Tab-separated table of C-alpha atoms and ligand atoms in Angstrom:
chain	number	residue	atom	x	y	z
A	1	MET	CA	139.809	126.700	115.898
A	2	ALA	CA	140.344	124.352	118.428
A	3	ARG	CA	137.277	122.455	119.221
A	4	ARG	CA	134.423	123.787	122.180
A	5	ARG	CA	131.681	122.666	123.520
A	6	LEU	CA	128.831	124.886	123.340
A	7	SER	CA	126.655	126.218	126.016
A	8	ASP	CA	122.409	125.794	125.697
A	9	ARG	CA	122.335	129.253	125.629
A	10	GLN	CA	124.711	129.324	122.468
A	11	LYS	CA	123.120	126.433	120.905
A	12	GLN	CA	119.438	127.683	121.473
A	13	ARG	CA	120.676	131.106	119.735
A	14	ILE	CA	122.258	129.045	116.955
A	15	GLU	CA	119.179	126.566	116.830
A	16	ALA	CA	116.674	129.617	116.354
A	17	ILE	CA	118.892	131.307	113.311
A	18	GLN	CA	119.000	128.022	111.695
A	19	GLN	CA	115.128	128.164	112.112
A	20	ARG	CA	114.789	131.208	110.779
A	21	ARG	CA	117.151	130.516	107.600
A	22	ARG	CA	115.134	127.108	107.295
A	23	GLN	CA	111.672	129.292	106.919
A	24	ARG	CA	112.921	131.337	104.780
A	25	LEU	CA	114.426	128.636	102.246
A	26	GLU	CA	111.213	126.968	102.842
A	27	GLU	CA	108.746	130.280	101.090
A	28	ARG	CA	111.658	130.746	98.358
A	29	ALA	CA	110.796	126.651	97.327
A	30	GLN	CA	107.492	127.145	98.014
A	31	GLN	CA	107.698	130.422	95.591
A	32	ALA	CA	109.652	128.608	93.018
A	33	LEU	CA	107.136	125.660	93.111
A	34	THR	CA	104.433	128.169	92.523
A	35	THR	CA	106.277	128.696	88.842
A	36	ALA	CA	107.197	124.610	88.449
A	37	ASP	CA	105.884	121.959	86.702
A	38	ALA	CA	103.571	120.588	89.298
A	39	ASP	CA	102.558	117.342	87.051
A	40	SER	CA	106.491	116.210	86.414
A	41	PRO	CA	107.955	115.049	89.698
A	42	ARG	CA	110.628	113.149	88.533
A	43	GLU	CA	114.028	111.239	89.961
A	44	GLY	CA	116.663	112.166	90.121
A	45	VAL	CA	120.475	111.730	91.915
A	46	VAL	CA	122.376	114.947	94.245
A	47	ILE	CA	125.677	115.558	92.208
A	48	THR	CA	126.700	117.683	94.856
A	49	ARG	CA	125.532	121.062	97.184
A	50	HIS	CA	126.418	124.920	96.568
A	51	GLY	CA	125.514	126.410	99.404
A	52	GLN	CA	121.855	126.053	99.943
A	53	THR	CA	121.862	124.673	96.066
A	54	LEU	CA	121.406	121.345	95.200
A	55	VAL	CA	122.740	120.317	91.949
A	56	ILE	CA	120.197	117.526	90.594
A	57	ARG	CA	121.378	114.824	87.841
A	58	GLY	CA	118.518	113.999	85.752
A	59	ASP	CA	117.373	110.593	84.314
A	60	GLU	CA	118.574	112.397	80.742
A	61	ARG	CA	121.981	113.074	82.852
A	62	SER	CA	120.919	116.722	82.305
A	63	LEU	CA	122.385	118.817	85.442
A	64	HIS	CA	119.830	121.211	87.183
A	65	HIS	CA	119.879	123.956	90.292
A	66	CYS	CA	117.287	123.714	92.751
A	67	LEU	CA	115.957	124.875	95.604
A	68	CYS	CA	114.994	122.518	98.455
A	69	ARG	CA	111.529	122.132	100.509
A	70	GLN	CA	113.011	121.970	103.985
A	71	ASN	CA	110.580	120.014	105.363
A	72	ILE	CA	112.171	116.852	103.911
A	73	GLY	CA	115.627	116.139	105.661
A	74	HIS	CA	118.959	117.247	104.450
A	75	PRO	CA	119.884	115.536	100.990
A	76	VAL	CA	123.565	115.734	100.554
A	77	CYS	CA	125.525	113.877	97.880
A	78	GLY	CA	124.723	110.713	96.438
A	79	ASP	CA	120.813	111.152	97.554
A	80	ARG	CA	118.642	110.258	95.175
A	81	VAL	CA	115.959	112.723	95.385
A	82	VAL	CA	112.622	113.420	93.927
A	83	TRP	CA	111.804	117.164	92.058
A	84	GLN	CA	110.062	119.721	89.832
A	85	PRO	CA	111.480	121.048	86.923
A	86	MET	CA	110.876	124.614	86.673
A	87	PRO	CA	112.264	126.888	83.578
A	88	SER	CA	115.944	127.449	82.986
A	89	ASN	CA	117.080	124.132	83.925
A	90	GLN	CA	115.915	124.662	87.712
A	91	GLY	CA	113.889	122.567	90.031
A	92	VAL	CA	112.792	122.439	93.347
A	93	VAL	CA	113.313	119.545	95.403
A	94	THR	CA	110.455	118.093	96.752
A	95	ALA	CA	110.946	114.511	98.512
A	96	LEU	CA	113.799	112.832	99.766
A	97	LEU	CA	114.043	108.986	98.534
A	98	GLU	CA	115.145	106.238	101.059
A	99	ARG	CA	119.102	105.986	101.677
A	100	THR	CA	120.764	102.550	100.927
A	101	THR	CA	123.629	103.941	103.198
A	102	SER	CA	124.834	106.898	105.085
A	103	LEU	CA	128.677	107.911	105.609
A	104	ALA	CA	128.162	110.682	108.637
A	105	ARG	CA	130.155	112.613	110.977
A	106	PRO	CA	129.153	113.885	114.565
A	107	VAL	CA	128.097	117.918	114.537
A	108	TYR	CA	128.340	120.114	117.146
A	109	SER	CA	124.862	118.839	118.746
A	110	GLY	CA	126.231	115.776	119.165
A	111	GLU	CA	123.406	114.679	116.142
A	112	HIS	CA	125.145	112.553	113.365
A	113	ARG	CA	124.796	114.418	109.958
A	114	ALA	CA	125.241	112.871	107.060
A	115	LEU	CA	128.325	113.886	104.218
A	116	ALA	CA	127.219	111.651	101.865
A	117	ALA	CA	124.273	109.022	100.837
A	118	ASN	CA	124.360	106.135	98.577
A	119	LEU	CA	127.909	104.692	98.317
A	120	SER	CA	128.213	100.970	98.029
A	121	GLN	CA	132.180	100.774	98.488
A	122	LEU	CA	134.830	102.197	100.514
A	123	VAL	CA	138.810	101.999	99.028
A	124	VAL	CA	141.065	102.626	101.572
A	125	VAL	CA	144.587	103.561	100.356
A	126	LEU	CA	147.659	102.694	101.991
A	127	ALA	CA	151.053	103.544	100.785
A	128	PRO	CA	154.908	102.426	101.820
A	129	ALA	CA	155.203	106.076	102.940
A	130	PRO	CA	153.168	107.388	105.025
A	131	GLU	CA	153.874	103.986	106.485
A	132	PRO	CA	151.000	101.497	106.654
A	133	ASN	CA	148.962	101.880	109.800
A	134	SER	CA	146.847	98.460	110.025
A	135	TYR	CA	145.127	100.232	113.788
A	136	LEU	CA	143.857	102.933	111.093
A	137	LEU	CA	142.848	100.572	108.161
A	138	ASP	CA	141.137	98.277	110.768
A	139	GLN	CA	138.846	101.992	111.762
A	140	HIS	CA	137.983	102.275	108.013
A	141	LEU	CA	137.118	98.628	107.527
A	142	ILE	CA	135.063	98.613	110.646
A	143	ALA	CA	133.415	101.724	109.277
A	144	ALA	CA	132.737	100.158	106.334
A	145	GLU	CA	131.129	97.003	107.342
A	146	GLY	CA	128.943	99.522	110.096
A	147	MET	CA	127.059	101.435	106.656
A	148	GLY	CA	127.397	97.684	105.080
A	149	VAL	CA	129.738	98.587	101.938
A	150	SER	CA	131.820	96.522	100.767
A	151	ALA	CA	135.548	97.640	101.347
A	152	LEU	CA	138.732	96.986	99.428
A	153	ILE	CA	142.701	97.659	99.978
A	154	ALA	CA	144.208	99.521	97.608
A	155	VAL	CA	147.982	99.590	98.044
A	156	ASN	CA	149.604	103.031	96.133
A	157	LYS	CA	152.949	104.249	94.993
A	158	LYS	CA	154.067	100.187	94.137
A	159	ASP	CA	156.795	102.026	92.214
A	160	LEU	CA	158.387	103.081	95.636
A	161	PHE	CA	157.905	99.354	96.894
A	162	SER	CA	161.659	96.598	96.326
A	163	GLY	CA	160.669	92.915	96.113
A	164	GLU	CA	161.778	92.820	99.193
A	165	GLU	CA	159.289	95.178	100.500
A	166	SER	CA	156.752	93.793	98.566
A	167	ALA	CA	157.183	90.446	100.691
A	168	ALA	CA	157.226	92.380	103.732
A	169	PHE	CA	153.872	94.154	103.167
A	170	GLU	CA	152.476	90.958	102.342
A	171	GLN	CA	153.040	89.181	105.194
A	172	ALA	CA	151.702	92.119	106.839
A	173	PHE	CA	148.221	92.734	104.922
A	174	GLY	CA	148.297	89.525	103.408
A	175	HIS	CA	145.317	88.206	105.770
A	176	TYR	CA	143.495	91.237	104.677
A	177	ARG	CA	142.572	89.153	101.350
A	178	ASP	CA	141.979	85.944	103.400
A	179	ILE	CA	139.337	87.738	105.161
A	180	GLY	CA	137.282	89.271	101.898
A	181	TYR	CA	139.638	92.524	101.464
A	182	PRO	CA	140.621	92.794	98.184
A	183	ILE	CA	144.040	93.752	97.539
A	184	VAL	CA	145.068	95.700	94.638
A	185	TRP	CA	148.236	97.298	93.657
A	186	VAL	CA	148.341	101.177	91.769
A	187	SER	CA	150.946	103.663	90.799
A	188	ALA	CA	148.840	106.845	90.228
A	189	LYS	CA	151.828	108.769	90.020
A	190	TYR	CA	152.856	106.758	86.862
A	191	GLU	CA	149.371	105.881	86.179
A	192	HIS	CA	150.481	102.172	86.022
A	193	GLY	CA	148.730	99.147	86.821
A	194	LEU	CA	145.094	101.398	87.576
A	195	ASP	CA	143.003	98.969	85.308
A	196	PRO	CA	142.517	96.145	88.572
A	197	LEU	CA	141.604	98.921	90.455
A	198	ILE	CA	139.056	100.648	87.686
A	199	GLY	CA	137.594	97.310	87.403
A	200	GLN	CA	136.641	96.774	90.779
A	201	LEU	CA	134.917	100.489	90.799
A	202	ARG	CA	132.737	99.443	88.048
A	203	ASP	CA	129.489	99.560	88.961
A	204	LYS	CA	129.867	101.027	92.319
A	205	THR	CA	129.731	104.252	94.123
A	206	SER	CA	133.010	104.449	95.836
A	207	ILE	CA	135.234	106.820	98.112
A	208	LEU	CA	138.761	107.357	98.646
A	209	VAL	CA	139.389	107.062	102.638
A	210	GLY	CA	143.096	106.749	104.238
A	211	GLN	CA	146.467	108.351	105.529
A	212	SER	CA	147.491	111.999	104.252
A	213	GLY	CA	149.918	111.483	101.735
A	214	VAL	CA	149.089	108.044	100.971
A	215	GLY	CA	148.404	109.891	97.062
A	216	LYS	CA	144.530	110.212	97.598
A	217	SER	CA	144.814	112.970	95.614
A	218	SER	CA	146.448	111.304	92.972
A	219	LEU	CA	144.823	108.397	92.332
A	220	ILE	CA	141.396	110.566	91.747
A	221	LYS	CA	143.560	112.580	88.998
A	222	ALA	CA	144.259	109.738	87.488
A	223	LEU	CA	141.302	107.747	87.622
A	224	LEU	CA	139.333	111.276	86.522
A	225	PRO	CA	141.143	112.425	83.554
A	226	ASP	CA	138.046	114.348	82.546
A	227	ILE	CA	137.622	115.845	86.383
A	228	LYS	CA	137.948	119.122	84.720
A	229	ILE	CA	135.322	119.589	82.714
A	230	GLN	CA	132.997	117.499	85.294
A	231	ILE	CA	133.735	120.555	87.831
A	232	GLY	CA	132.825	122.744	84.896
A	233	ARG	CA	129.785	121.548	83.878
A	234	LEU	CA	128.514	121.725	87.536
A	235	SER	CA	129.544	125.548	87.635
A	236	ASP	CA	127.776	126.146	84.869
A	237	ALA	CA	124.822	124.217	86.190
A	238	SER	CA	125.259	125.667	89.725
A	239	GLY	CA	124.268	128.886	88.327
A	240	LEU	CA	126.561	130.213	91.314
A	241	GLY	CA	129.781	130.567	89.565
A	242	LYS	CA	133.015	128.020	90.085
A	243	HIS	CA	132.390	124.743	91.779
A	244	THR	CA	135.431	123.966	94.000
A	245	THR	CA	136.275	120.598	94.602
A	246	SER	CA	136.348	120.980	98.679
A	247	ALA	CA	132.751	120.138	98.137
A	248	THR	CA	131.677	116.973	98.385
A	249	THR	CA	130.465	116.154	94.936
A	250	LEU	CA	129.701	112.941	92.453
A	251	TYR	CA	132.014	111.824	90.017
A	252	ASP	CA	131.295	109.937	86.729
A	253	LEU	CA	134.420	107.545	86.388
A	254	PRO	CA	134.897	106.675	82.905
A	255	GLN	CA	135.058	103.087	82.731
A	256	GLY	CA	131.730	103.331	84.903
A	257	GLY	CA	131.021	103.786	88.386
A	258	GLN	CA	131.072	106.366	90.556
A	259	LEU	CA	133.267	108.123	92.812
A	260	ILE	CA	131.970	110.455	95.796
A	261	ASP	CA	134.961	113.067	96.467
A	262	SER	CA	135.705	115.816	99.240
A	263	PRO	CA	138.864	116.660	101.795
A	264	GLY	CA	136.610	116.209	104.454
A	265	VAL	CA	134.597	112.907	102.948
A	266	ARG	CA	138.893	111.265	102.450
A	267	SER	CA	139.302	112.212	105.944
A	268	PHE	CA	136.897	111.057	108.079
A	269	ARG	CA	137.336	108.628	111.040
A	270	LEU	CA	134.914	106.113	112.945
A	271	GLY	CA	132.754	108.074	115.088
A	272	GLN	CA	131.681	106.014	118.616
A	273	LEU	CA	130.536	102.414	118.251
A	274	ASP	CA	129.078	100.280	120.807
A	275	ARG	CA	130.558	96.551	121.597
A	276	PRO	CA	127.841	94.657	119.266
A	277	GLN	CA	128.476	97.326	116.647
A	278	LEU	CA	132.298	97.197	117.189
A	279	GLU	CA	132.536	92.949	117.684
A	280	GLN	CA	130.539	92.753	113.981
A	281	GLY	CA	132.759	95.850	112.512
A	282	PHE	CA	135.883	92.898	112.430
A	283	ARG	CA	133.947	90.433	109.813
A	284	GLU	CA	136.152	87.371	110.770
A	285	PHE	CA	134.493	87.486	114.295
A	286	ARG	CA	130.855	86.803	113.435
A	287	PRO	CA	131.319	83.264	113.544
A	288	TYR	CA	132.446	83.078	117.059
A	289	LEU	CA	130.280	85.850	118.247
A	290	GLY	CA	128.580	83.914	121.155
A	291	HIS	CA	130.977	81.089	121.076
A	292	CYS	CA	132.656	82.525	124.532
A	293	ARG	CA	132.343	80.526	127.686
A	294	PHE	CA	130.811	83.672	129.678
A	295	ALA	CA	128.293	85.740	127.580
A	296	ASP	CA	130.087	88.939	128.783
A	297	CYS	CA	133.582	87.516	127.910
A	298	SER	CA	135.263	91.133	127.007
A	299	HIS	CA	137.256	88.979	124.979
A	300	ASP	CA	140.892	89.913	126.930
A	301	GLN	CA	141.639	87.446	129.049
A	302	GLU	CA	138.901	85.109	130.191
A	303	PRO	CA	139.131	81.594	129.418
A	304	GLY	CA	136.986	79.508	126.666
A	305	CYS	CA	137.064	83.017	124.832
A	306	ALA	CA	136.112	81.946	121.127
A	307	LEU	CA	137.707	84.659	119.773
A	308	ILE	CA	141.232	84.131	122.026
A	309	GLU	CA	140.852	80.096	121.202
A	310	ALA	CA	140.722	81.285	117.106
A	311	VAL	CA	143.558	83.575	117.298
A	312	GLY	CA	145.279	79.965	118.876
A	313	ASN	CA	144.725	78.631	116.183
A	314	GLY	CA	145.762	80.298	113.164
A	315	LEU	CA	142.187	81.409	112.255
A	316	ILE	CA	142.269	85.175	113.279
A	317	ALA	CA	144.800	87.308	112.959
A	318	PRO	CA	146.558	88.737	116.421
A	319	GLN	CA	146.552	91.745	115.731
A	320	ARG	CA	143.125	92.403	114.767
A	321	LEU	CA	141.915	91.302	118.312
A	322	ILE	CA	144.931	93.993	119.976
A	323	HIS	CA	142.443	96.545	118.093
A	324	PHE	CA	139.678	95.391	118.991
A	325	ARG	CA	140.164	95.113	123.011
A	326	HIS	CA	141.795	98.762	122.082
A	327	LEU	CA	138.665	100.468	120.107
A	328	ALA	CA	136.635	98.535	123.156
A	329	ALA	CA	138.813	99.960	125.769
A	330	GLY	CA	137.475	103.565	124.118
A	331	LEU	CA	141.567	104.175	123.576
A	332	PRO	CA	141.863	106.557	120.529
A	333	ASP	CA	145.577	105.686	119.290
A	334	LEU	CA	147.837	102.633	119.383
B	1	GDP	P1	147.326	112.529	99.809
B	1	GDP	O1	147.407	113.357	101.013
B	1	GDP	O2	146.202	111.150	99.894
B	1	GDP	O3	146.030	113.529	98.456
B	1	GDP	O4	147.827	112.173	98.803
B	1	GDP	P2	148.160	113.128	97.639
B	1	GDP	O5	147.649	112.803	96.119
B	1	GDP	O6	148.734	114.797	97.771
B	1	GDP	O7	149.753	112.414	97.375
B	1	GDP	C1	151.080	112.270	98.253
B	1	GDP	C2	152.127	112.388	97.444
B	1	GDP	O8	152.966	111.185	96.811
B	1	GDP	C3	152.843	113.681	96.239
B	1	GDP	O9	153.740	114.276	96.546
B	1	GDP	C4	152.240	112.395	95.038
B	1	GDP	O10	153.231	113.291	93.842
B	1	GDP	C5	153.256	111.140	95.855
B	1	GDP	N1	152.235	110.099	95.005
B	1	GDP	C6	150.652	109.772	94.721
B	1	GDP	N2	151.167	108.830	94.195
B	1	GDP	C7	152.340	108.826	94.047
B	1	GDP	C8	153.025	107.034	93.334
B	1	GDP	O11	151.787	106.398	93.298
B	1	GDP	N3	154.121	106.941	93.434
B	1	GDP	C9	155.201	107.560	94.016
B	1	GDP	N4	156.655	107.820	94.012
B	1	GDP	N5	154.617	108.667	94.325
B	1	GDP	C10	153.135	109.158	94.741
B	2	ZN	ZN1	135.426	85.952	124.107
C-alpha cells in the first residue's frame, strides 16, 4: 500500500479508536489483577508480543502470557517489566522498567515507536552478493552509535570469495576494523567459521541487519539450531496458537547471548538525525569535532576544517566524510 499522509480528522478518529481499545484492555487487565497474587510482583523480560498479549519470561525461565496495564507505556520485545502471576501461567504486567537502549521507527503520527528494547549489539551483515554498500553500512553504524550499542561487521558467504576478492574487500572495508568495528567472516550456508561470530554474540543481546539477500535468515538458522523448539514453546506459552517468526522475538543462543529478530527489525533504516547526532555517529570524527576554524563548519570545503585535514593525513577514510556530507545534506541514497 502506498504510504500517505493522514488528515487531522483521520488522525483524530484513529486516536479515538485506540483510546477506546486501551480502555477495554485496561479493564481486562484490572479485572485479571483481582485474581492475581498482589503480594508477589516479579521481574521478567518480554520475549514477544502476540496481539495484546505479552509473553514474559520470569526469573525461573518459565514463560507466561500476560495482559498489560495500559498506563505504563508500550512494552516491546527485550523490555524488562514487573508482572504479577496469576493461575495457569498467566499474569499481568504492571510496570515497565527503564530501557538501556531502544530501536525505534517512526509511526504515522511522526512519533517514534520502539520495535525492540535493551539491545547491546548491532551485527551488520555484508556479503559479496548483493554487492556490499558502504553507505548503508555507515547508516547502520550511525544508528548503533546513536543507540549506544556496539557494532560488528559479519561478512557472510565467505565461500563465494576468491582470494583476490577477499583482498579487494579487505582493501575497501578493512578501515572499519581500525576504527573499532570488528569484522568476522562466516559462511551461513556451510556453517563454516561461525565460532568467531558466536564468540562476539556471547553475553550480548544482538540483532542482525543488512541488505536483503546477504544471508540474515540463513545466519539465524545456523546460529539457532533449535529455533523451531523455541518457537514451539512460545506458541504453547502464548495460549493463542502458532507463534510466527514475523513477530519481533527474543531468542536464546545456545552458546550464550540472545538474538532479537523480526523482519521489521532486520530492515530498519536510519531515522532523521540532526547535525550533532550525525557527527557523533561517525565515531572516528569525535576527536576532531570542535577543532575546525569555524564553529559552524559544515566540513564541506571550509579552510581550517579539522575533518578535511584528518582525511588529508590519512586519519579518516575519505569515503566516510563523503557519506557524512551526503547524509548531512539530507540526501537519501548514494
Ligand atoms: P536475507 O535476505 O538477508 O535473510 O538472506 P537469506 O538468508 O534469505 O539468503 C539469501 C540467499 O543467499 C539464499 O539463496 C541463501 O541460500 C544464500 N546464502 C546465505 N548464506 C550463504 C553463504 O554463506 N554462502 C552462499 N554461497 N550462499 C548463501
Ligand atoms: Zn570542519
